[in-house]
mmCIF file of C-alpha atoms and ligand atoms in Angstrom:
data_model
loop_
_atom_site.group_PDB
_atom_site.id
_atom_site.type_symbol
_atom_site.label_atom_id
_atom_site.label_comp_id
_atom_site.label_asym_id
_atom_site.label_seq_id
_atom_site.Cartn_x
_atom_site.Cartn_y
_atom_site.Cartn_z
ATOM 1 C CA MET A 284 -62.868 -197.467 -160.833
ATOM 2 C CA SER A 285 -64.359 -198.200 -157.400
ATOM 3 C CA ASN A 286 -67.833 -197.101 -156.519
ATOM 4 C CA THR A 287 -69.880 -196.802 -153.388
ATOM 5 C CA GLN A 288 -72.985 -194.873 -153.120
ATOM 6 C CA ASN A 289 -71.462 -191.603 -152.308
ATOM 7 C CA THR A 290 -67.856 -191.721 -153.558
ATOM 8 C CA MET A 291 -66.238 -192.705 -156.668
ATOM 9 C CA ILE A 292 -62.530 -193.241 -157.353
ATOM 10 C CA MET A 293 -61.384 -193.141 -160.940
ATOM 11 C CA ALA A 294 -58.285 -192.575 -163.114
ATOM 12 C CA GLN A 295 -57.646 -188.916 -163.340
ATOM 13 C CA PRO A 296 -59.445 -187.478 -166.451
ATOM 14 C CA ASP A 297 -58.190 -185.284 -169.278
ATOM 15 C CA ASP A 298 -60.096 -182.466 -170.975
ATOM 16 C CA TRP A 299 -59.752 -182.660 -174.648
ATOM 17 C CA HIS A 300 -61.149 -179.183 -175.476
ATOM 18 C CA LEU A 301 -60.294 -176.332 -173.279
ATOM 19 C CA HIS A 302 -60.003 -172.548 -173.637
ATOM 20 C CA LEU A 303 -57.631 -171.114 -171.045
ATOM 21 C CA ARG A 304 -57.222 -167.491 -172.725
ATOM 22 C CA ASP A 305 -54.125 -165.524 -171.636
ATOM 23 C CA GLY A 306 -52.888 -162.931 -169.092
ATOM 24 C CA ASN A 307 -55.185 -162.483 -166.169
ATOM 25 C CA LEU A 308 -57.892 -164.734 -167.319
ATOM 26 C CA LEU A 309 -55.422 -167.680 -167.694
ATOM 27 C CA ASN A 310 -54.000 -166.781 -164.311
ATOM 28 C CA ASN A 311 -57.377 -167.036 -162.814
ATOM 29 C CA VAL A 312 -58.958 -170.044 -164.415
ATOM 30 C CA LEU A 313 -56.152 -172.599 -164.963
ATOM 31 C CA SER A 314 -56.231 -173.935 -161.372
ATOM 32 C CA PHE A 315 -59.792 -175.117 -161.600
ATOM 33 C CA THR A 316 -58.701 -177.277 -164.557
ATOM 34 C CA ALA A 317 -55.367 -178.523 -163.016
ATOM 35 C CA LYS A 318 -57.070 -179.627 -160.012
ATOM 36 C CA GLN A 319 -59.358 -181.952 -161.806
ATOM 37 C CA PHE A 320 -57.610 -182.952 -165.008
ATOM 38 C CA ALA A 321 -54.073 -184.449 -165.823
ATOM 39 C CA ARG A 322 -53.898 -182.893 -169.329
ATOM 40 C CA ALA A 323 -55.962 -180.568 -171.446
ATOM 41 C CA VAL A 324 -55.940 -179.813 -175.243
ATOM 42 C CA ILE A 325 -55.667 -176.081 -175.267
ATOM 43 C CA MET A 326 -57.562 -174.167 -177.880
ATOM 44 C CA PRO A 327 -55.606 -171.762 -180.036
ATOM 45 C CA ASN A 328 -58.216 -168.932 -180.647
ATOM 46 C CA LEU A 329 -56.427 -166.147 -178.740
ATOM 47 C CA SER A 330 -56.392 -162.713 -180.204
ATOM 48 C CA PRO A 331 -54.079 -162.924 -182.302
ATOM 49 C CA PRO A 332 -54.420 -166.659 -182.731
ATOM 50 C CA ILE A 333 -51.755 -169.131 -182.212
ATOM 51 C CA THR A 334 -50.961 -170.004 -185.768
ATOM 52 C CA LYS A 335 -47.281 -170.891 -185.531
ATOM 53 C CA VAL A 336 -45.215 -173.426 -183.585
ATOM 54 C CA ASP A 337 -43.252 -170.886 -181.890
ATOM 55 C CA LEU A 338 -46.214 -168.947 -180.603
ATOM 56 C CA ALA A 339 -47.652 -172.293 -179.217
ATOM 57 C CA LEU A 340 -44.525 -172.929 -177.465
ATOM 58 C CA ALA A 341 -44.324 -169.554 -176.011
ATOM 59 C CA TYR A 342 -48.058 -169.859 -174.946
ATOM 60 C CA ARG A 343 -47.180 -173.208 -173.428
ATOM 61 C CA ASP A 344 -44.525 -171.514 -171.267
ATOM 62 C CA ARG A 345 -46.981 -168.908 -170.030
ATOM 63 C CA ILE A 346 -49.413 -171.707 -168.875
ATOM 64 C CA ILE A 347 -46.676 -173.545 -167.147
ATOM 65 C CA GLN A 348 -45.609 -170.227 -165.497
ATOM 66 C CA ALA A 349 -49.321 -169.763 -164.298
ATOM 67 C CA LEU A 350 -49.591 -173.313 -162.705
ATOM 68 C CA ALA A 351 -49.108 -173.736 -159.013
ATOM 69 C CA PRO A 352 -45.622 -174.916 -157.884
ATOM 70 C CA LEU A 353 -45.540 -178.837 -158.299
ATOM 71 C CA SER A 354 -48.481 -178.987 -160.461
ATOM 72 C CA SER A 355 -48.119 -181.897 -162.891
ATOM 73 C CA PHE A 356 -50.833 -180.587 -165.249
ATOM 74 C CA ASN A 357 -49.878 -180.972 -168.973
ATOM 75 C CA PRO A 358 -51.189 -178.571 -171.510
ATOM 76 C CA LEU A 359 -51.363 -180.102 -174.974
ATOM 77 C CA MET A 360 -51.089 -177.216 -177.480
ATOM 78 C CA THR A 361 -52.686 -176.966 -180.802
ATOM 79 C CA LEU A 362 -52.123 -174.727 -183.965
ATOM 80 C CA TYR A 363 -54.959 -172.590 -185.464
ATOM 81 C CA LEU A 364 -55.274 -173.298 -189.221
ATOM 82 C CA THR A 365 -55.193 -170.496 -191.603
ATOM 83 C CA GLU A 366 -55.314 -170.642 -195.366
ATOM 84 C CA ASP A 367 -51.840 -169.267 -195.470
ATOM 85 C CA MET A 368 -50.244 -171.600 -193.177
ATOM 86 C CA PRO A 369 -46.679 -172.652 -194.529
ATOM 87 C CA LEU A 370 -46.353 -176.317 -195.060
ATOM 88 C CA SER A 371 -43.182 -176.229 -192.992
ATOM 89 C CA GLU A 372 -45.273 -175.635 -189.715
ATOM 90 C CA VAL A 373 -46.604 -179.158 -190.044
ATOM 91 C CA HIS A 374 -43.196 -180.714 -189.965
ATOM 92 C CA LYS A 375 -42.181 -178.292 -187.270
ATOM 93 C CA ALA A 376 -45.231 -179.203 -185.203
ATOM 94 C CA LYS A 377 -44.533 -182.918 -185.602
ATOM 95 C CA GLU A 378 -40.832 -182.209 -184.433
ATOM 96 C CA MET A 379 -42.005 -180.262 -181.419
ATOM 97 C CA GLY A 380 -44.599 -182.830 -180.325
ATOM 98 C CA ILE A 381 -47.757 -180.656 -181.263
ATOM 99 C CA LEU A 382 -50.408 -183.209 -181.649
ATOM 100 C CA ALA A 383 -53.329 -181.407 -183.395
ATOM 101 C CA PHE A 384 -54.428 -178.387 -185.398
ATOM 102 C CA LYS A 385 -57.722 -176.663 -185.169
ATOM 103 C CA MET A 386 -59.961 -175.667 -188.033
ATOM 104 C CA TYR A 387 -62.509 -172.894 -187.330
ATOM 105 C CA PRO A 388 -64.597 -172.116 -190.217
ATOM 106 C CA ALA A 389 -64.118 -168.394 -190.699
ATOM 107 C CA GLY A 390 -66.658 -166.448 -188.772
ATOM 108 C CA ALA A 391 -68.128 -169.489 -187.044
ATOM 109 C CA THR A 392 -67.231 -168.410 -183.349
ATOM 110 C CA THR A 393 -65.044 -166.250 -181.166
ATOM 111 C CA ASN A 394 -61.763 -165.158 -182.834
ATOM 112 C CA SER A 395 -62.381 -167.294 -185.873
ATOM 113 C CA HIS A 396 -62.268 -164.696 -188.427
ATOM 114 C CA SER A 397 -58.599 -165.716 -189.407
ATOM 115 C CA GLY A 398 -60.027 -169.272 -189.948
ATOM 116 C CA ILE A 399 -60.708 -171.306 -192.976
ATOM 117 C CA LYS A 400 -63.206 -170.228 -195.720
ATOM 118 C CA ASP A 401 -62.735 -173.257 -197.875
ATOM 119 C CA TRP A 402 -60.733 -176.321 -196.661
ATOM 120 C CA ARG A 403 -59.961 -177.100 -200.270
ATOM 121 C CA LYS A 404 -57.323 -174.321 -199.982
ATOM 122 C CA ILE A 405 -55.390 -175.979 -197.348
ATOM 123 C CA ARG A 406 -55.307 -179.511 -199.071
ATOM 124 C CA LYS A 407 -51.520 -179.523 -198.960
ATOM 125 C CA ILE A 408 -51.552 -179.001 -195.211
ATOM 126 C CA LEU A 409 -54.145 -181.618 -194.574
ATOM 127 C CA GLU A 410 -52.339 -184.182 -196.764
ATOM 128 C CA SER A 411 -49.166 -183.469 -194.664
ATOM 129 C CA MET A 412 -51.112 -183.738 -191.450
ATOM 130 C CA GLN A 413 -52.492 -187.036 -192.558
ATOM 131 C CA LYS A 414 -49.021 -188.406 -193.360
ATOM 132 C CA ASN A 415 -47.538 -186.999 -190.364
ATOM 133 C CA GLY A 416 -50.188 -188.219 -187.897
ATOM 134 C CA ILE A 417 -51.367 -184.738 -186.826
ATOM 135 C CA LEU A 418 -55.026 -184.763 -185.769
ATOM 136 C CA LEU A 419 -57.493 -182.328 -187.131
ATOM 137 C CA LEU A 420 -59.772 -180.937 -184.487
ATOM 138 C CA ILE A 421 -62.869 -179.383 -186.151
ATOM 139 C CA HIS A 422 -65.585 -176.477 -185.247
ATOM 140 C CA GLY A 423 -68.359 -178.227 -187.317
ATOM 141 C CA GLU A 424 -70.493 -175.607 -188.132
ATOM 142 C CA VAL A 425 -71.249 -173.935 -191.610
ATOM 143 C CA VAL A 426 -71.189 -170.011 -191.520
ATOM 144 C CA ASP A 427 -74.242 -169.107 -193.852
ATOM 145 C CA GLU A 428 -76.812 -166.595 -193.016
ATOM 146 C CA LYS A 429 -79.480 -168.664 -194.838
ATOM 147 C CA VAL A 430 -78.700 -171.596 -192.656
ATOM 148 C CA ASP A 431 -80.752 -171.659 -189.364
ATOM 149 C CA VAL A 432 -78.392 -171.398 -186.353
ATOM 150 C CA PHE A 433 -79.722 -174.539 -184.899
ATOM 151 C CA SER A 434 -78.955 -176.500 -188.245
ATOM 152 C CA ARG A 435 -75.520 -175.338 -188.681
ATOM 153 C CA GLU A 436 -73.858 -178.534 -187.411
ATOM 154 C CA GLU A 437 -76.108 -180.806 -189.267
ATOM 155 C CA VAL A 438 -75.443 -179.030 -192.530
ATOM 156 C CA PHE A 439 -71.682 -178.861 -191.878
ATOM 157 C CA ILE A 440 -71.578 -182.599 -191.667
ATOM 158 C CA GLU A 441 -73.563 -182.977 -194.951
ATOM 159 C CA THR A 442 -71.758 -180.470 -196.972
ATOM 160 C CA GLN A 443 -68.332 -180.182 -195.610
ATOM 161 C CA LEU A 444 -67.332 -182.929 -193.589
ATOM 162 C CA GLY A 445 -68.459 -185.787 -195.878
ATOM 163 C CA PRO A 446 -66.234 -184.556 -198.716
ATOM 164 C CA LEU A 447 -63.329 -183.693 -196.365
ATOM 165 C CA ARG A 448 -63.448 -187.145 -194.903
ATOM 166 C CA HIS A 449 -63.688 -188.670 -198.507
ATOM 167 C CA GLU A 450 -60.596 -186.842 -199.525
ATOM 168 C CA PHE A 451 -58.462 -187.594 -196.298
ATOM 169 C CA PRO A 452 -59.852 -190.927 -195.134
ATOM 170 C CA GLU A 453 -56.971 -191.591 -192.899
ATOM 171 C CA LEU A 454 -56.601 -188.025 -191.349
ATOM 172 C CA LYS A 455 -57.531 -188.545 -187.598
ATOM 173 C CA MET A 456 -60.284 -185.982 -186.989
ATOM 174 C CA VAL A 457 -62.163 -185.032 -183.689
ATOM 175 C CA LEU A 458 -65.597 -183.394 -184.426
ATOM 176 C CA GLU A 459 -65.522 -181.080 -181.468
ATOM 177 C CA HIS A 460 -68.264 -180.436 -178.957
ATOM 178 C CA ILE A 461 -71.181 -182.148 -180.878
ATOM 179 C CA THR A 462 -74.660 -181.240 -180.222
ATOM 180 C CA THR A 463 -77.017 -183.188 -182.479
ATOM 181 C CA GLU A 464 -78.257 -186.579 -183.009
ATOM 182 C CA GLN A 465 -77.117 -186.223 -186.659
ATOM 183 C CA ALA A 466 -73.542 -185.780 -185.281
ATOM 184 C CA VAL A 467 -73.896 -188.845 -183.016
ATOM 185 C CA GLU A 468 -74.993 -190.984 -185.775
ATOM 186 C CA TYR A 469 -72.508 -189.741 -188.224
ATOM 187 C CA VAL A 470 -69.644 -190.315 -185.766
ATOM 188 C CA LYS A 471 -70.866 -193.825 -184.787
ATOM 189 C CA THR A 472 -71.088 -195.037 -188.424
ATOM 190 C CA GLU A 473 -67.922 -193.524 -189.753
ATOM 191 C CA GLY A 474 -64.633 -195.605 -189.131
ATOM 192 C CA GLU A 475 -61.591 -195.330 -186.821
ATOM 193 C CA TYR A 476 -60.579 -192.006 -187.900
ATOM 194 C CA LEU A 477 -63.365 -190.062 -186.493
ATOM 195 C CA ALA A 478 -64.271 -189.172 -182.979
ATOM 196 C CA ALA A 479 -66.016 -186.705 -181.063
ATOM 197 C CA THR A 480 -65.955 -184.723 -177.813
ATOM 198 C CA ILE A 481 -68.986 -183.900 -175.819
ATOM 199 C CA THR A 482 -69.356 -180.898 -173.365
ATOM 200 C CA ALA A 483 -71.090 -181.021 -169.924
ATOM 201 C CA HIS A 484 -73.596 -178.228 -170.774
ATOM 202 C CA HIS A 485 -74.697 -179.977 -173.953
ATOM 203 C CA LEU A 486 -75.350 -183.094 -171.822
ATOM 204 C CA LEU A 487 -77.244 -181.160 -169.204
ATOM 205 C CA TYR A 488 -79.208 -178.497 -170.892
ATOM 206 C CA ASN A 489 -81.395 -178.025 -173.936
ATOM 207 C CA ARG A 490 -82.207 -174.682 -175.586
ATOM 208 C CA ASN A 491 -84.825 -173.935 -173.119
ATOM 209 C CA ALA A 492 -81.935 -172.791 -170.847
ATOM 210 C CA LEU A 493 -81.382 -169.890 -173.046
ATOM 211 C CA PHE A 494 -84.705 -168.374 -172.328
ATOM 212 C CA LYS A 495 -85.650 -169.608 -168.828
ATOM 213 C CA GLY A 496 -87.158 -166.539 -167.285
ATOM 214 C CA GLY A 497 -85.580 -164.160 -169.649
ATOM 215 C CA LEU A 498 -82.422 -164.130 -171.800
ATOM 216 C CA GLN A 499 -79.760 -166.280 -170.073
ATOM 217 C CA PRO A 500 -76.401 -165.184 -171.725
ATOM 218 C CA HIS A 501 -74.362 -167.511 -169.618
ATOM 219 C CA TYR A 502 -75.988 -170.512 -171.307
ATOM 220 C CA TYR A 503 -75.087 -169.043 -174.759
ATOM 221 C CA CYS A 504 -72.392 -171.015 -176.435
ATOM 222 C CA LEU A 505 -71.514 -172.188 -179.974
ATOM 223 C CA PRO A 506 -72.596 -174.726 -181.185
ATOM 224 C CA ILE A 507 -75.808 -173.358 -179.464
ATOM 225 C CA LEU A 508 -77.668 -175.616 -177.186
ATOM 226 C CA LYS A 509 -80.274 -177.981 -179.152
ATOM 227 C CA GLY A 510 -83.667 -179.355 -178.564
ATOM 228 C CA GLU A 511 -84.330 -182.128 -175.983
ATOM 229 C CA THR A 512 -84.086 -185.060 -178.522
ATOM 230 C CA HIS A 513 -80.511 -184.042 -179.365
ATOM 231 C CA ARG A 514 -79.605 -183.737 -175.752
ATOM 232 C CA GLN A 515 -80.885 -187.306 -175.242
ATOM 233 C CA ALA A 516 -79.015 -188.696 -178.158
ATOM 234 C CA LEU A 517 -75.603 -186.964 -176.634
ATOM 235 C CA LEU A 518 -76.415 -188.580 -173.283
ATOM 236 C CA GLN A 519 -76.986 -191.811 -174.755
ATOM 237 C CA ALA A 520 -73.642 -191.593 -176.873
ATOM 238 C CA ALA A 521 -71.572 -190.338 -173.898
ATOM 239 C CA THR A 522 -72.843 -193.096 -171.562
ATOM 240 C CA SER A 523 -72.782 -195.809 -174.091
ATOM 241 C CA GLY A 524 -69.202 -196.938 -173.519
ATOM 242 C CA ASN A 525 -68.406 -196.343 -177.134
ATOM 243 C CA PRO A 526 -64.741 -195.010 -177.236
ATOM 244 C CA LYS A 527 -65.425 -192.540 -180.138
ATOM 245 C CA PHE A 528 -67.022 -190.155 -177.693
ATOM 246 C CA PHE A 529 -65.114 -188.508 -174.953
ATOM 247 C CA LEU A 530 -64.866 -185.552 -172.653
ATOM 248 C CA GLY A 531 -64.112 -182.044 -173.838
ATOM 249 C CA THR A 532 -65.495 -179.147 -171.696
ATOM 250 C CA ASP A 533 -65.202 -176.384 -174.172
ATOM 251 C CA SER A 534 -64.982 -174.288 -170.982
ATOM 252 C CA ALA A 535 -64.793 -170.771 -172.496
ATOM 253 C CA PRO A 536 -64.643 -167.920 -169.958
ATOM 254 C CA HIS A 537 -65.501 -164.389 -170.969
ATOM 255 C CA THR A 538 -65.838 -161.777 -168.321
ATOM 256 C CA GLN A 539 -69.231 -160.632 -167.129
ATOM 257 C CA ASN A 540 -69.260 -157.548 -169.030
ATOM 258 C CA ARG A 541 -68.670 -159.338 -172.343
ATOM 259 C CA LYS A 542 -71.511 -161.748 -171.674
ATOM 260 C CA GLU A 543 -74.118 -159.623 -170.245
ATOM 261 C CA CYS A 544 -74.256 -156.909 -173.039
ATOM 262 C CA ALA A 545 -75.483 -156.486 -176.787
ATOM 263 C CA PHE A 546 -73.512 -158.759 -178.818
ATOM 264 C CA GLY A 547 -72.449 -160.899 -175.906
ATOM 265 C CA CYS A 548 -69.825 -163.406 -176.550
ATOM 266 C CA ALA A 549 -70.346 -167.224 -176.890
ATOM 267 C CA GLY A 550 -68.958 -169.482 -174.204
ATOM 268 C CA CYS A 551 -69.815 -171.400 -171.046
ATOM 269 C CA PHE A 552 -67.430 -171.158 -168.366
ATOM 270 C CA THR A 553 -67.501 -174.704 -166.697
ATOM 271 C CA ALA A 554 -64.022 -175.445 -165.628
ATOM 272 C CA TYR A 555 -64.721 -174.582 -162.137
ATOM 273 C CA HIS A 556 -67.032 -177.658 -161.641
ATOM 274 C CA ALA A 557 -66.674 -179.525 -164.822
ATOM 275 C CA LEU A 558 -66.283 -183.044 -163.464
ATOM 276 C CA ALA A 559 -69.109 -182.610 -161.152
ATOM 277 C CA LEU A 560 -71.474 -181.493 -163.989
ATOM 278 C CA TYR A 561 -70.404 -184.570 -166.074
ATOM 279 C CA ALA A 562 -70.913 -186.836 -163.063
ATOM 280 C CA GLU A 563 -74.364 -185.455 -162.610
ATOM 281 C CA ALA A 564 -75.061 -186.083 -166.483
ATOM 282 C CA PHE A 565 -73.911 -189.682 -166.093
ATOM 283 C CA GLU A 566 -75.890 -190.208 -162.952
ATOM 284 C CA SER A 567 -79.015 -188.997 -164.522
ATOM 285 C CA MET A 568 -78.563 -192.038 -166.983
ATOM 286 C CA ASP A 569 -77.762 -194.412 -164.220
ATOM 287 C CA ALA A 570 -74.451 -194.657 -165.863
ATOM 288 C CA LEU A 571 -71.651 -193.527 -163.358
ATOM 289 C CA LYS A 572 -69.807 -196.654 -164.181
ATOM 290 C CA GLN A 573 -69.124 -195.377 -167.722
ATOM 291 C CA LEU A 574 -67.791 -192.010 -166.708
ATOM 292 C CA GLU A 575 -64.167 -193.235 -166.358
ATOM 293 C CA GLY A 576 -63.976 -194.518 -169.879
ATOM 294 C CA PHE A 577 -65.483 -191.350 -171.223
ATOM 295 C CA ALA A 578 -63.362 -188.984 -169.156
ATOM 296 C CA SER A 579 -60.109 -190.758 -168.507
ATOM 297 C CA PHE A 580 -59.468 -193.329 -171.151
ATOM 298 C CA PHE A 581 -60.979 -192.987 -174.628
ATOM 299 C CA GLY A 582 -59.472 -189.541 -175.468
ATOM 300 C CA ALA A 583 -56.116 -190.629 -174.431
ATOM 301 C CA ASP A 584 -56.451 -193.858 -176.713
ATOM 302 C CA TYR A 585 -57.645 -191.892 -179.748
ATOM 303 C CA TYR A 586 -54.687 -189.417 -179.435
ATOM 304 C CA GLY A 587 -52.369 -192.239 -178.891
ATOM 305 C CA LEU A 588 -51.165 -191.155 -175.517
ATOM 306 C CA PRO A 589 -50.814 -193.303 -172.457
ATOM 307 C CA ARG A 590 -53.784 -193.357 -169.913
ATOM 308 C CA ASN A 591 -53.259 -191.568 -166.683
ATOM 309 C CA THR A 592 -52.499 -193.946 -163.770
ATOM 310 C CA GLN A 593 -53.074 -191.539 -160.907
ATOM 311 C CA THR A 594 -56.595 -191.298 -159.473
ATOM 312 C CA ILE A 595 -58.997 -188.843 -158.236
ATOM 313 C CA MET A 596 -61.937 -189.044 -155.893
ATOM 314 C CA LEU A 597 -65.501 -187.749 -156.354
ATOM 315 C CA ARG A 598 -67.688 -187.364 -153.481
ATOM 316 C CA LYS A 599 -71.427 -186.904 -153.636
ATOM 317 C CA VAL A 600 -71.934 -183.706 -151.694
ATOM 318 C CA ALA A 601 -73.996 -180.665 -152.542
ATOM 319 C CA HIS A 602 -71.977 -177.524 -153.218
ATOM 320 C CA LYS A 603 -73.184 -174.058 -154.123
ATOM 321 C CA VAL A 604 -71.684 -172.593 -157.283
ATOM 322 C CA PRO A 605 -70.407 -169.176 -156.322
ATOM 323 C CA GLU A 606 -72.114 -166.139 -157.950
ATOM 324 C CA TYR A 607 -68.795 -164.993 -159.492
ATOM 325 C CA ILE A 608 -65.166 -165.331 -159.546
ATOM 326 C CA GLU A 609 -63.114 -162.489 -159.272
ATOM 327 C CA VAL A 610 -60.503 -161.648 -162.061
ATOM 328 C CA GLU A 611 -58.596 -158.441 -161.198
ATOM 329 C CA ASN A 612 -61.361 -155.896 -161.301
ATOM 330 C CA GLU A 613 -63.699 -157.941 -163.260
ATOM 331 C CA ARG A 614 -66.027 -161.011 -162.915
ATOM 332 C CA LEU A 615 -66.385 -164.503 -164.401
ATOM 333 C CA ILE A 616 -69.726 -165.791 -163.972
ATOM 334 C CA PRO A 617 -69.676 -169.776 -163.866
ATOM 335 C CA LEU A 618 -72.400 -171.901 -165.492
ATOM 336 C CA ARG A 619 -75.201 -172.503 -162.824
ATOM 337 C CA ALA A 620 -73.855 -169.629 -160.609
ATOM 338 C CA ASN A 621 -75.665 -169.470 -157.360
ATOM 339 C CA GLU A 622 -77.169 -172.976 -157.959
ATOM 340 C CA TRP A 623 -76.158 -176.332 -156.578
ATOM 341 C CA VAL A 624 -73.895 -178.994 -158.022
ATOM 342 C CA HIS A 625 -74.097 -182.432 -156.320
ATOM 343 C CA TRP A 626 -70.512 -183.775 -156.794
ATOM 344 C CA GLN A 627 -67.270 -182.500 -155.671
ATOM 345 C CA VAL A 628 -63.628 -183.438 -156.368
ATOM 346 C CA VAL A 629 -61.812 -184.235 -153.068
HETATM 347 O O1 DOR B 951 -69.113 -171.097 -177.159
HETATM 348 C C1 DOR B 951 -67.879 -171.101 -177.591
HETATM 349 N N1 DOR B 951 -66.934 -170.340 -177.256
HETATM 350 N N2 DOR B 951 -67.709 -171.738 -178.733
HETATM 351 C C2 DOR B 951 -66.523 -171.679 -179.444
HETATM 352 O O2 DOR B 951 -66.464 -172.220 -180.554
HETATM 353 C C3 DOR B 951 -65.550 -170.696 -178.982
HETATM 354 C C4 DOR B 951 -65.628 -170.406 -177.625
HETATM 355 C C5 DOR B 951 -64.731 -169.252 -177.278
HETATM 356 O O3 DOR B 951 -63.540 -169.317 -177.549
HETATM 357 O O4 DOR B 951 -65.315 -168.333 -176.438
HETATM 358 ZN ZN1 ZN B 952 -64.160 -174.405 -178.011
#
């Protein structure tokens, strides 16, 4: 990485957790990611979900079709775990180069109702994933009305993740989009088979952002933003140089009418300016030098993939985030719409 005060050249990053959706949305959001990132791990929570290898390969084709000509962006596909997944899908996935399966606790978030009620019911699948070196990506929140929404990650770690890791100690896991100091501590102290992704929005905002001047639906995501001490713990972890923490935007586009309504969807659309947001978070810690490891190296290392050799340049120039992005007859509102970001990919 080379660094002057106003520019930074670094190996091209990857996004290890991304929602691209399908159809019009896919066609309108993909270019933002493809301009910044070489690869991205594509979440399978479409409706209906991507539960089979054949569905994942067809989805991959649609993504490739939606790319600009000559783009070398590489979507890394995942499968959505269900309690009735046939064991044969694990072998097929291995054969077809699918690297990871995603576990959504049923009911935890967007399109998760076909997810897992009890991981003990998919023991055979998990065992075979462990044997075949397929990663388990985890949405780490319990689904329990009695558990406070701000505590769901912490309780998941205590009651679900501990026993799961105990039973499958060599199953490589990623605790996705961590939000709490408890998650940071847990990931730090567990061994080489556990890592975590961190979003830009959880590095930049605490839960006050949800209520600033009124309800702010575009800051509503799951796991929900937490208090300031948690944000500080995430910033420390991301900028520490510890390779167990790496970039995953969890950019999750929903159209304006699905965000600004009763029962508004969870998800922050950050693909538009993801790297700029991360750069700002790292700069706030005077840790821009650590950005390249976090964004471009540690994820690839953990997934066992080669590091990117091509580079990108970030420049420190203020840029106003548009009010919206047009998607056919609808609008997508990026995080921080109508406000400024301070870095730009050139
Ligand atoms: O905020 C979120 N949005 N969290 C998730 O886990 C899912 C995602 C989505 O798909 O919209
Ligand atoms: Zn997600």
